[in-house]
Coordinates of C-alpha atoms in Angstrom, one line a residue:
M1 CA -0.1 0.0 -0.1
A2 CA 3.0 2.3 0.5
D3 CA 4.0 1.5 -3.0
L4 CA 0.7 2.8 -4.2
G5 CA 1.0 6.0 -2.2
L6 CA -1.8 5.1 0.3
L7 CA 0.6 4.8 3.3
P8 CA 3.7 6.8 4.2
K9 CA 6.9 5.8 2.3
F10 CA 8.5 4.3 5.4
F11 CA 6.1 1.3 5.3
A12 CA 7.8 0.3 2.0
L13 CA 11.3 0.3 3.6
R14 CA 12.7 -3.2 2.5
L15 CA 15.7 -5.2 3.7
K16 CA 18.5 -5.4 1.1
R17 CA 19.1 -9.2 1.7
F18 CA 15.6 -10.4 1.2
N19 CA 13.8 -7.4 -0.4
T20 CA 11.1 -7.7 2.1
P21 CA 9.0 -4.6 3.4
W22 CA 10.3 -5.0 7.1
V23 CA 8.2 -2.2 8.6
G24 CA 4.9 -3.4 7.0
I25 CA 5.7 -6.9 8.4
L26 CA 6.5 -5.6 11.8
F27 CA 3.3 -3.7 11.9
S28 CA 1.3 -6.7 10.7
T29 CA 3.0 -8.8 13.2
L30 CA 2.2 -6.4 16.1
I31 CA -1.5 -6.5 15.0
A32 CA -1.4 -10.3 14.8
I33 CA 0.0 -10.5 18.4
G34 CA -2.7 -8.1 19.8
V35 CA -5.4 -10.2 18.1
S36 CA -3.9 -13.5 19.4
Y37 CA -5.2 -12.8 22.9
M38 CA -8.8 -13.2 21.6
S39 CA -10.5 -16.5 21.1
Y40 CA -10.6 -18.1 17.8
T41 CA -14.3 -17.6 17.5
D42 CA -14.2 -14.0 18.2
I43 CA -11.4 -13.5 15.6
V44 CA -13.5 -15.2 13.0
A45 CA -16.7 -13.4 14.2
S46 CA -14.8 -10.0 14.0
A47 CA -13.5 -10.7 10.4
N48 CA -16.9 -11.7 9.3
F49 CA -18.5 -8.6 11.0
L50 CA -15.9 -6.2 9.2
Y51 CA -16.5 -8.2 6.0
G52 CA -20.2 -7.6 6.4
L53 CA -19.7 -3.8 6.8
G54 CA -17.7 -3.9 3.8
M55 CA -20.5 -5.7 1.8
L56 CA -23.1 -3.4 2.9
L57 CA -20.9 -0.4 1.8
E58 CA -20.5 -2.2 -1.5
F59 CA -24.1 -2.7 -1.9
S60 CA -24.9 0.9 -1.0
A61 CA -22.4 2.2 -3.3
F62 CA -23.7 0.0 -6.2
L63 CA -27.3 1.3 -5.6
W64 CA -26.1 4.9 -5.2
L65 CA -24.3 4.8 -8.5
R66 CA -27.1 3.2 -10.3
W67 CA -29.5 5.8 -9.0
K68 CA -27.2 8.9 -9.5
S69 CA -25.3 7.8 -12.7
P70 CA -27.5 5.3 -14.5
Q71 CA -25.8 5.9 -17.9
M72 CA -22.2 5.5 -16.8
N73 CA -20.0 3.3 -18.8
R74 CA -19.3 0.1 -16.9
P75 CA -17.3 -3.0 -17.8
Y76 CA -20.7 -4.9 -17.1
R77 CA -24.2 -3.9 -16.1
V78 CA -26.7 -5.9 -14.1
P79 CA -29.8 -5.9 -16.4
L80 CA -32.4 -4.9 -13.8
K81 CA -34.1 -1.7 -12.9
L82 CA -33.4 0.2 -9.7
P83 CA -36.3 -1.4 -7.7
A84 CA -35.3 -4.9 -8.5
L85 CA -31.7 -4.1 -7.7
I86 CA -32.8 -2.9 -4.3
V87 CA -34.6 -6.0 -3.7
M88 CA -31.7 -8.1 -5.0
C89 CA -29.4 -6.3 -2.3
L90 CA -31.9 -6.5 0.5
V91 CA -31.8 -10.3 0.6
P92 CA -28.1 -10.7 1.4
S93 CA -28.1 -7.5 3.4
A94 CA -30.9 -8.9 5.7
F95 CA -28.5 -12.1 6.4
L96 CA -25.4 -9.7 7.0
V97 CA -27.5 -7.7 9.5
F98 CA -28.8 -10.7 11.3
I99 CA -25.3 -12.1 11.6
M100 CA -24.0 -8.7 13.0
A101 CA -27.0 -8.6 15.5
I102 CA -26.3 -11.8 17.0
A103 CA -22.5 -11.1 17.6
S104 CA -20.8 -11.0 20.9
K105 CA -19.9 -7.8 22.8
M106 CA -16.2 -8.6 22.1
V107 CA -17.0 -8.6 18.4
Y108 CA -18.8 -5.3 18.6
L109 CA -15.8 -3.8 20.6
V110 CA -13.1 -5.0 18.1
S111 CA -15.2 -4.2 15.0
G112 CA -16.0 -0.8 16.4
L113 CA -12.5 -0.1 17.3
M114 CA -11.1 -1.1 14.0
T115 CA -13.7 0.8 12.0
V116 CA -13.3 4.0 14.1
G117 CA -9.4 3.5 13.9
G118 CA -9.7 3.0 10.1
I119 CA -11.6 6.2 9.7
G120 CA -9.3 8.0 12.1
W121 CA -6.2 6.6 10.1
F122 CA -7.8 7.8 6.7
F123 CA -8.2 11.4 7.9
L124 CA -4.8 11.4 9.6
M125 CA -3.1 10.1 6.4
K126 CA -5.0 12.7 4.5
L127 CA -3.8 15.5 6.9
C128 CA -0.2 14.2 6.8
K129 CA -0.3 14.3 3.0
S130 CA -1.8 17.9 2.9
K131 CA 0.6 19.3 5.4
G132 CA 3.6 17.4 4.1
L133 CA 4.2 15.8 7.6
L134 CA 5.1 12.4 6.1
R135 CA 6.4 11.5 2.7
F136 CA 4.3 9.6 0.3
K137 CA 5.1 7.8 -3.0
S138 CA 3.5 9.7 -5.8
N139 CA 2.6 8.5 -9.4
L140 CA 5.2 10.8 -10.7
E141 CA 8.1 8.8 -9.0
D142 CA 7.2 5.8 -11.1
Q143 CA 8.1 7.5 -14.3

């Protein structure tokens, strides 16, 4: 992600011997160690909860684009009108919401912290880019 300019450049620092991004690996390892104190069931449930949030976001983006930009060129197009698309997205959304509703308190806590942390990280990186506090790779460096 640092190579794409989404994270600061230091996440892409690589060891010369193996060409591995050691800062990114260290960061991922610290997250894995933190999560390892949870039960396996809570880890899986948290991953599913976050995946479900992502799917709901994708469904809403899909419906929003169809409503606001129905004539936009796309690689492929679902051949249904908006009301049918809403019904099509409601069925899996109902299952996702049900699974989320029966989650444990630990899953809500972890998923909530990760969601808020992710949103906070996004705005922090945006601030760091605009103020020049951290260096990010730009597309111009590829040329």
